[in-house]
Short mmCIF file of C-alpha atoms in Angstrom, two decimals:
data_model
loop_
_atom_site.label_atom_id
_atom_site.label_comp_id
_atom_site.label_asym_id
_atom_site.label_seq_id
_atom_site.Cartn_x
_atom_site.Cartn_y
_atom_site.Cartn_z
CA UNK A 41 -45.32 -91.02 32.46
CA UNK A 42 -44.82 -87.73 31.54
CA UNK A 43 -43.65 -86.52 35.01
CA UNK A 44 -41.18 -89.32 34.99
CA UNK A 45 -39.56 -88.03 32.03
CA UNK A 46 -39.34 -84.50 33.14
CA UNK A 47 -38.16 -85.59 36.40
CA UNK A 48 -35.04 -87.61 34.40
CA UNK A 49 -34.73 -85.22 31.96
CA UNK A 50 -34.10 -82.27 34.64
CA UNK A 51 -31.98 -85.09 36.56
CA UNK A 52 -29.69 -85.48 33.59
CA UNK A 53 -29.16 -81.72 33.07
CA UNK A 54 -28.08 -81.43 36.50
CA UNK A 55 -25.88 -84.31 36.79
CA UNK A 56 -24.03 -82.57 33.28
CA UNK A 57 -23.83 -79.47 34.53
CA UNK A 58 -22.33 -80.44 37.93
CA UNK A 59 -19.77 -82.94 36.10
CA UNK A 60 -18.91 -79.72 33.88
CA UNK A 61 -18.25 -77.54 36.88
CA UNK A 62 -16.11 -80.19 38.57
CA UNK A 63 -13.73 -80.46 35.67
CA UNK A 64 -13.27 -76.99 35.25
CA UNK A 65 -10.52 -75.29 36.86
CA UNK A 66 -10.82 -72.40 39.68
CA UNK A 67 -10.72 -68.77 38.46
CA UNK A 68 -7.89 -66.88 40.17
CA UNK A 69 -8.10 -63.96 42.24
CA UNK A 70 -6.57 -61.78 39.25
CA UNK A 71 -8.60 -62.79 36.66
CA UNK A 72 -11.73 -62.60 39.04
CA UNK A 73 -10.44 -58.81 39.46
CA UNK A 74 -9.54 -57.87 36.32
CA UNK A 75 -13.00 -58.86 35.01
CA UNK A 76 -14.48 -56.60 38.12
CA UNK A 77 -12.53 -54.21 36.75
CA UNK A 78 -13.69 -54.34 32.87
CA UNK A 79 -16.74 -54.06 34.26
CA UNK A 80 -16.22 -50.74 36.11
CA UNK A 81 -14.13 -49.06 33.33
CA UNK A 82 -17.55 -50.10 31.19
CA UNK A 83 -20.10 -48.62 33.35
CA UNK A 84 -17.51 -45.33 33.94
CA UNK A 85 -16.97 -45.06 29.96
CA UNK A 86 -21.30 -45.02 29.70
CA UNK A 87 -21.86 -42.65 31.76
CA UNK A 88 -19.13 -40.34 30.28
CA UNK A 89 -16.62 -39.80 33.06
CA UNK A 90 -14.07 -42.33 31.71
CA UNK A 91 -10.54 -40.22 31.51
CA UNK A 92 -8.67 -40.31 28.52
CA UNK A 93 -6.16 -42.86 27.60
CA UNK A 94 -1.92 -41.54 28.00
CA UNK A 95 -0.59 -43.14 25.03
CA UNK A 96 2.98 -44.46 25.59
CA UNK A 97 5.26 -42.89 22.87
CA UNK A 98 7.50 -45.75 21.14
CA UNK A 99 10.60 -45.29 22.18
CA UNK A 100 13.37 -44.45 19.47
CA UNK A 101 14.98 -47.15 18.18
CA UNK A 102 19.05 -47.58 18.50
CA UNK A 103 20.38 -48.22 15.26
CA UNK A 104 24.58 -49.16 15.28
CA UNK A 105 26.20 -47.37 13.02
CA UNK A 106 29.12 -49.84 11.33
CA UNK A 107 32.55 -48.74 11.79
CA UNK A 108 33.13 -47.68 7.73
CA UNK A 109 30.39 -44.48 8.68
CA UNK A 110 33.03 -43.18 11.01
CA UNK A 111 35.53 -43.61 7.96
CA UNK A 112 33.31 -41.43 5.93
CA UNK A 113 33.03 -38.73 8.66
CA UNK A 114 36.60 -38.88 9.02
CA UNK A 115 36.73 -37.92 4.91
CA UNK A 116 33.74 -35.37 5.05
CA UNK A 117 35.51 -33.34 7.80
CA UNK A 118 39.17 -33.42 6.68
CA UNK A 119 37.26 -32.08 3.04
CA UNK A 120 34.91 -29.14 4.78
CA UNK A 121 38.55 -28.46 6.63
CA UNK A 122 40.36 -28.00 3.65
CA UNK A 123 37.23 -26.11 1.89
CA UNK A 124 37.58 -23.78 4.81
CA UNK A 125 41.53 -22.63 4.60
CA UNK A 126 40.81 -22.34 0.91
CA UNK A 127 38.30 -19.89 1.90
CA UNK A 128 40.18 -18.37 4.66
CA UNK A 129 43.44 -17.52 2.31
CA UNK A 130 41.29 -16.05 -0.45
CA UNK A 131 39.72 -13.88 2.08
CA UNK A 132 43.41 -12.83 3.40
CA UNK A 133 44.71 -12.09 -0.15
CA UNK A 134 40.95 -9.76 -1.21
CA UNK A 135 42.10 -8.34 2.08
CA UNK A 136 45.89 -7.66 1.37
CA UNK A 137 44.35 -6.45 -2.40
CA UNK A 138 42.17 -4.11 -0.64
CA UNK A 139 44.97 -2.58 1.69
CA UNK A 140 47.25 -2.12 -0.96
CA UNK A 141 44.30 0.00 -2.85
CA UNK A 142 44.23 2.02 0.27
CA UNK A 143 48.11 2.22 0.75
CA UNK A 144 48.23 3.70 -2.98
CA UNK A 145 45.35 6.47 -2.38
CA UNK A 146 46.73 7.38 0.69
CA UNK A 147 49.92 7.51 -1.24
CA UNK A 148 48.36 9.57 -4.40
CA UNK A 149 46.85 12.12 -1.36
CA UNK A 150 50.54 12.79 -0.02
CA UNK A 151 52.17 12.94 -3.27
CA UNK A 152 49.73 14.73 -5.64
CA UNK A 153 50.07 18.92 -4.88
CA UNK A 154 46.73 19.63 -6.65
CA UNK A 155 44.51 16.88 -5.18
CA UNK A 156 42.76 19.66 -2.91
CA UNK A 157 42.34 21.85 -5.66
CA UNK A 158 41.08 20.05 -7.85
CA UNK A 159 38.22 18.54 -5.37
CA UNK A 160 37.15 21.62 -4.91
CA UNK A 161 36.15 21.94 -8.41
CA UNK A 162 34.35 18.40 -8.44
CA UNK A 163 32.20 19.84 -5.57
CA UNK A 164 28.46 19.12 -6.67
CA UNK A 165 25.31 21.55 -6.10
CA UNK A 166 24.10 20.54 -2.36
CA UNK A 167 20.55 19.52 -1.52
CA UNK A 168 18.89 21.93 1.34
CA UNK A 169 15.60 21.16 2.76
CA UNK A 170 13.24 23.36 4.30
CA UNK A 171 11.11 22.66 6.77
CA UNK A 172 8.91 24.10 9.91
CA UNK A 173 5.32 24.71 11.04
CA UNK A 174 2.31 25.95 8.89
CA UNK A 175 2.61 29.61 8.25
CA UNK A 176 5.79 30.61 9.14
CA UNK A 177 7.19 31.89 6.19
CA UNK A 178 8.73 28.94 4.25
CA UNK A 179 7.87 29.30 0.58
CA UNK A 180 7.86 33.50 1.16
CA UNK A 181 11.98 33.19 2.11
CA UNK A 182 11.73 31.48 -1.57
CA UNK A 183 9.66 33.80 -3.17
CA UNK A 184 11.82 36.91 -1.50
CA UNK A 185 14.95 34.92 -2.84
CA UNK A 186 13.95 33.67 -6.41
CA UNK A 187 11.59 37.27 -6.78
CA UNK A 188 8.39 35.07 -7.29
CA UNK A 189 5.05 34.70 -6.08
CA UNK A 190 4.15 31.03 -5.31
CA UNK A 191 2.98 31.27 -2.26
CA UNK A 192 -0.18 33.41 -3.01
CA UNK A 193 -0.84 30.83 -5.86
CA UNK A 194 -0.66 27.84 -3.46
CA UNK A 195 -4.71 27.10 -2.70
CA UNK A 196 -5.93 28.84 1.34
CA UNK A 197 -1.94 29.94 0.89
CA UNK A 198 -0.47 26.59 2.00
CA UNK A 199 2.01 24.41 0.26
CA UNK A 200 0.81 21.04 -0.59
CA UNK A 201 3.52 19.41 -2.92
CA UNK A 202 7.09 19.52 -2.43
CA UNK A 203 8.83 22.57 -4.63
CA UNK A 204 12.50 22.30 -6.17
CA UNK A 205 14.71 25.43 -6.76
CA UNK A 206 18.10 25.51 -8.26
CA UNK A 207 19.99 28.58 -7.58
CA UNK A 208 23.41 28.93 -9.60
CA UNK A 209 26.73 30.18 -7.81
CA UNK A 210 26.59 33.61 -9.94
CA UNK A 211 23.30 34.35 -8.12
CA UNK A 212 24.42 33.26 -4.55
CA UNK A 213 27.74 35.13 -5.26
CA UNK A 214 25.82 38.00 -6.30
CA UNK A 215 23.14 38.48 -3.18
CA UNK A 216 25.89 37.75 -0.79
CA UNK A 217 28.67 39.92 -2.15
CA UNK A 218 28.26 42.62 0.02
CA UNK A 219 28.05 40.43 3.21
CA UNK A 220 30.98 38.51 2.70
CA UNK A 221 33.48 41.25 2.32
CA UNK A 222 33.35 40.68 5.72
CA UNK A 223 33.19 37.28 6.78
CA UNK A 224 35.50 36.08 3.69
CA UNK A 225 33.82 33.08 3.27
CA UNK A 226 35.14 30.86 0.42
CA UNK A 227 32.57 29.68 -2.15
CA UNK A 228 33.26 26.84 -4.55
CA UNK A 229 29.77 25.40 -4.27
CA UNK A 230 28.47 25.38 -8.15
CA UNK A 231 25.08 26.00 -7.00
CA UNK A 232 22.17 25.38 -4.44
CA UNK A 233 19.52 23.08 -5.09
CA UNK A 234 16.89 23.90 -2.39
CA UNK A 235 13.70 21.45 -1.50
CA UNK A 236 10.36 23.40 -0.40
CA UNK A 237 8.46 20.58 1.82
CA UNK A 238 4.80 21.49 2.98
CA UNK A 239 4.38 22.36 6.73
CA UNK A 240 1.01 21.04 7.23
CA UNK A 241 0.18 18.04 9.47
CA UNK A 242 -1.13 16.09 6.72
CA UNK A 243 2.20 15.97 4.75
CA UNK A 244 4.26 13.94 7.16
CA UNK A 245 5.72 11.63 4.24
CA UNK A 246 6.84 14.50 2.42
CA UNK A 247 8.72 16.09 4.90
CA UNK A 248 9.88 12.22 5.93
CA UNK A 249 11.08 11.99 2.25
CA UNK A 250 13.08 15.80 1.65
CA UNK A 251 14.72 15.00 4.98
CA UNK A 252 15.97 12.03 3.81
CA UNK A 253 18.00 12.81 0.96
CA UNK A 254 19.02 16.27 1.95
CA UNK A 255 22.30 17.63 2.77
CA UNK A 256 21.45 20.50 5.03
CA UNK A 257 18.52 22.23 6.46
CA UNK A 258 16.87 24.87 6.95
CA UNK A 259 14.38 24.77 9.91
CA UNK A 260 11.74 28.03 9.79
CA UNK A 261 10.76 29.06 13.39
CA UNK A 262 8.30 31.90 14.06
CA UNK A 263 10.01 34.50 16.10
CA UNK A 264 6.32 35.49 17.86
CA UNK A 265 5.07 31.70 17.90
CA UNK A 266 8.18 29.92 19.07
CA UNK A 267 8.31 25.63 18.83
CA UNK A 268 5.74 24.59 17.01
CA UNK A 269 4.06 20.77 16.82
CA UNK A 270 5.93 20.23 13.05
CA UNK A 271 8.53 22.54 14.09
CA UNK A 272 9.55 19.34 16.72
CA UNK A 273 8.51 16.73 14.38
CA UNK A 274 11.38 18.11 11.57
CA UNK A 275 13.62 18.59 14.54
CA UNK A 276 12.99 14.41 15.10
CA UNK A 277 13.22 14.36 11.99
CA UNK A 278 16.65 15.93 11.30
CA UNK A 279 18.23 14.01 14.34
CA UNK A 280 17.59 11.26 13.26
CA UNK A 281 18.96 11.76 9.67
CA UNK A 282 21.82 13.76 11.52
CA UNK A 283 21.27 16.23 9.51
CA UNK A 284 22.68 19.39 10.22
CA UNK A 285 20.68 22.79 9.98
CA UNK A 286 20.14 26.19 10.42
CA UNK A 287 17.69 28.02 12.71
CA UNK A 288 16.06 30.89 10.35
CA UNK A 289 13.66 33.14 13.50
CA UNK A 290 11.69 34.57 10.45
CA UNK A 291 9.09 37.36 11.18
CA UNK A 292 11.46 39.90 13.12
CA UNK A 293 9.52 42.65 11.14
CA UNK A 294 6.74 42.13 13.65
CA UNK A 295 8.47 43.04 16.56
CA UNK A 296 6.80 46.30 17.56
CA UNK A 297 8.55 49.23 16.36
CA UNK A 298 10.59 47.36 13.86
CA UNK A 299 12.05 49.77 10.71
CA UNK A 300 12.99 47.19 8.14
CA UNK A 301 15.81 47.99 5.82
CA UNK A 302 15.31 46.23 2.26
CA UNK A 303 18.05 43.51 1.94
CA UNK A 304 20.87 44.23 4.41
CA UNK A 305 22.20 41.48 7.09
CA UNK A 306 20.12 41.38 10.08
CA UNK A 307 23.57 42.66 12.14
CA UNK A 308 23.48 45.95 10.43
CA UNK A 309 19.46 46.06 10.76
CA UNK A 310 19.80 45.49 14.41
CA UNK A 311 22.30 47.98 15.16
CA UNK A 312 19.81 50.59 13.56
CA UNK A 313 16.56 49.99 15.48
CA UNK A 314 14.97 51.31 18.79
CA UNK A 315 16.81 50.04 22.24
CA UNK A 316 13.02 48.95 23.13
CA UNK A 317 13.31 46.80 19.78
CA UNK A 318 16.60 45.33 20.71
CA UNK A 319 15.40 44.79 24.14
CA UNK A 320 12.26 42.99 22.74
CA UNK A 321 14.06 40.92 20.46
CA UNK A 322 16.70 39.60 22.68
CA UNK A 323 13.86 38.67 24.96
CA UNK A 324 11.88 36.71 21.88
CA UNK A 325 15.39 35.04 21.25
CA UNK A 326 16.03 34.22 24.87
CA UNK A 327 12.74 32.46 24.81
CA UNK A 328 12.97 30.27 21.41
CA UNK A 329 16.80 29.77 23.09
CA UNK A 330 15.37 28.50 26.05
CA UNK A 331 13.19 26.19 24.22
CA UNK A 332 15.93 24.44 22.05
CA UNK A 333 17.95 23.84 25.17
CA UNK A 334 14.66 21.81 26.33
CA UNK A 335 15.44 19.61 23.53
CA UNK A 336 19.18 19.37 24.55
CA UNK A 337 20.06 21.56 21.49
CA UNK A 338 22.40 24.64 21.87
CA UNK A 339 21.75 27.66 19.71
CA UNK A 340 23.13 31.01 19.08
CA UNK A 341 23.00 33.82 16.91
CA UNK A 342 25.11 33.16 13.95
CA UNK A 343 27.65 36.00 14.36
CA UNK A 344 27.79 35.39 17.98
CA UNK A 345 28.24 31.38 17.27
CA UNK A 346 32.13 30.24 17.85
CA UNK A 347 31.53 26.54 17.73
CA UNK A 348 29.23 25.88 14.52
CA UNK A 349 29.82 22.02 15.07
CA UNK A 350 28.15 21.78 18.58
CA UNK A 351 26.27 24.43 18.33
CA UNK A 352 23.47 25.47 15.89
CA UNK A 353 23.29 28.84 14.04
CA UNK A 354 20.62 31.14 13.93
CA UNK A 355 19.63 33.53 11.41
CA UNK A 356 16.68 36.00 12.08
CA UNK A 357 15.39 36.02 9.08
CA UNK A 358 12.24 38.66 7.14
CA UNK A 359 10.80 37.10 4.07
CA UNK A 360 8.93 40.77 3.18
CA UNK A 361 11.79 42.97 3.84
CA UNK A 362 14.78 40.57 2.66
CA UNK A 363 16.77 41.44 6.22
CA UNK A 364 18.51 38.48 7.04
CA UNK A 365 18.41 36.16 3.63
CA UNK A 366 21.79 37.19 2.55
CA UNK A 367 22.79 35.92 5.87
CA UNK A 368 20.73 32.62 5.24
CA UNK A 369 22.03 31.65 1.75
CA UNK A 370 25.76 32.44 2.79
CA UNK A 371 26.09 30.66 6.21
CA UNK A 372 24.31 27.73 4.31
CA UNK A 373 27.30 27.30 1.91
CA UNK A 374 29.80 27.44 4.38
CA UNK A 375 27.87 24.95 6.79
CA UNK A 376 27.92 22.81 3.40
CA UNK A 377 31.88 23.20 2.92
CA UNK A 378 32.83 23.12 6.55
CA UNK A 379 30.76 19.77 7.04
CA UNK A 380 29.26 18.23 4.15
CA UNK A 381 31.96 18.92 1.60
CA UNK A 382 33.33 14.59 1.56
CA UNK A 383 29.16 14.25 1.02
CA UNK A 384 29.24 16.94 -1.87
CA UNK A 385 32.45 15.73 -3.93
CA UNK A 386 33.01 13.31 -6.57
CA UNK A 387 35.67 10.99 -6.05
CA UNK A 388 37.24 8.59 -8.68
CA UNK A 389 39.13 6.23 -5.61
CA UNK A 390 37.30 5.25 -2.49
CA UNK A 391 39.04 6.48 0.38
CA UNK A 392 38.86 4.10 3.54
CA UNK A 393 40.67 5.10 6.41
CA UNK A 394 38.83 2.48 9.30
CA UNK A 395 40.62 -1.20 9.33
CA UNK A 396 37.35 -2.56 10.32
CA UNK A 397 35.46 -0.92 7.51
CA UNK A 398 37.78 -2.27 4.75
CA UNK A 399 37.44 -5.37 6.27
CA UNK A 400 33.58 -5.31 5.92
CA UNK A 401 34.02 -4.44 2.54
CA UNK A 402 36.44 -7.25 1.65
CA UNK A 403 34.72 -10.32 3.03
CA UNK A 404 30.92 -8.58 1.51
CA UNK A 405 32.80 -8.92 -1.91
CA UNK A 406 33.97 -11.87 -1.03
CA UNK A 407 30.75 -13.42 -0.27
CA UNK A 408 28.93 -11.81 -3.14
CA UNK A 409 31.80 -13.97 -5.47
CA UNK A 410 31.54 -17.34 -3.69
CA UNK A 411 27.26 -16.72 -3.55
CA UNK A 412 27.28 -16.55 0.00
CA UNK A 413 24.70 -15.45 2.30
CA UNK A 414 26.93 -12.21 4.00
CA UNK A 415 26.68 -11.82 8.05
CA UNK A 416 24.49 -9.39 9.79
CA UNK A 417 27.56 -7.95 11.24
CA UNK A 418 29.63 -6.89 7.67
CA UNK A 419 26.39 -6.33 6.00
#
């Protein structure tokens, strides 16, 4: 009996699975793939060698603008057009303003006898620098000048701190009287305000800083040493200031055989010494000559120098002696007034004589009014 009821009991299960099988439908071919394939990308994700998944960016949706946007558009334009000629005829009449200043100080220039005159007298004191290598006689061309001793109180004898000097006209009139019955220079400079800058290597920033706000230059070369490594890093220094400056050769008392004379221009001096002591020092000039020209700078001894603007002066110079300082402080002050003397004066109008400048002026102040942000190219 109780084989006879497994027997109909496994009969039963078979007929019911066979009737289910017959009523339900045939995979397809897809399907039957697709599942293949779920099982692959399974087994591939296991073991780790699954590639990642591109994910399809959304693409941006199209919105229609309605036709009463285009109205506004319309409005917003036609109002940043008006905005704009607004602007455009207040910068024409600042302009107009601004050329009419300039018509009237060109026209106070032509008609006003004095005005030269009386610039001269609102010259102010100019700012000279000095600068050069370590040890080559800097602060001792002050100390000969001023008749004081700083440079034996600086500590090992080297300046370390930038020195100021102010030396009135009555004293430059007075130490180069005797020169410039010669030359005839004229001197309306109130005074000389001259900048000692240390020549060590350590006090880049401060020769950086007296550069900067100087008005001329004095650059101290060693006659014996020649170009130095801070003698060519003022030079850089003063082109790129554009500067202009004045070569003092200092140490011409240690040429051999050299009989200084206390005081006198270094033209007379040279006339009195030895032919061997010419011959020597035209050959130590030729040399620091050559040198400059390296640099694409021209020099030339200042009484031989026809062309001061293209062509730099120098001025053999002896700060124990005094030969050659007269010719220093006076060729300073004329370098000043030849080329620096617009730089030196006080003006009450502002004289603009370049179209484009005025017009770089006018739209900056018009800018600054209106809280604008001013372009690179008129800032």
């Amino acid at each position: 009996l109780f084989l006879l009821f497994m027997t109909l009991l496994s009969l039963s299960s078979f007929l019911f699975f066979f009737f289910l099988m017959i009523r339900r439908p045939p995979r397809s071919t897809l399907s039957s793939s697709s599942a293949a394939s779920d099982v692959y990308k399974r087994q591939m994700k296991a073991r780790g060698e699954l590639p990642e998944k591109k994910v399809k960016k959304p693409e941006p949706k199209v919105v229609v603008v309605e036709e009463e946007s285009s109205e506004l558009d319309d409005d917003w334009e036609a109002e940043a057009d008006k905005l704009e000629a607004v602007e455009t005829a207040e910068v024409v009449k600042a302009e107009a303003a601004a050329a009419l200043d300039s018509r009237q100080v060109h026209r106070g220039r032509a008609t006003h006898k004095h005005y030269d005159d009386e610039n001269k007298e609102k010259l102010r004191s100019p700012i000279c620098c000095v600068m050069g290598h370590v040890d080559t006689g800097k602060t001792s061309l002050l100390d000969r000048i001023r008749r004081t001793n700083v440079q034996k109180g600086e500590e090992g004898g080297i300046t370390q701190q930038i020195g100021a000097t102010f030396f009135p006209k009555e004293n430059l009139v007075a130490a180069t009287a005797e020169l410039n019955l010669k030359y005839k220079y004229e001197q309306n400079l109130p005074g000389l305000l001259v900048i000692d800058t240390p020549g060590h290597e350590s006090f880049a920033n401060l020769r950086t800083r007296g550069s900067s706000i100087c008005d001329v230059a004095v650059l101290v070369v060693d006659i014996m040493h020649g170009l130095e490594k801070q003698t060519l890093e003022s030079i850089r220094m003063l082109r790129s200031q554009k500067c202009p400056f004045i070569i003092a050769l200092n140490k011409v008392d240690r040429l051999y055989g050299w009989k200084p004379m206390e005081n006198k221009d270094f033209a007379t001096t040279l006339a009195s010494q030895a032919d061997h002591v010419k011959q020597e020092f035209r050959t130590k000039m030729a040399e620091n000559r050559t040198a400059f020209a390296e640099l694409g700078l021209n020099c030339e001894l200042y009484y031989e120098n026809s062309d001061m603007k293209s062509t730099i002066s120098v001025v053999p110079t002896s700060a124990h002696s005094g030969e050659g300082i007269s010719d220093l402080l006076l060729l300073m002050m004329e370098l000043v007034q030849r080329f620096r003397e617009g730089k030196v004066t006080y003006l009450s109008l502002i004289h603009i004589s370049e179209p484009t400048r005025l017009l770089s002026i006018s739209y900056a102040v018009f800018c600054l009014k209106k809280k604008k942000k001013i372009p690179r190219k008129y800032s």
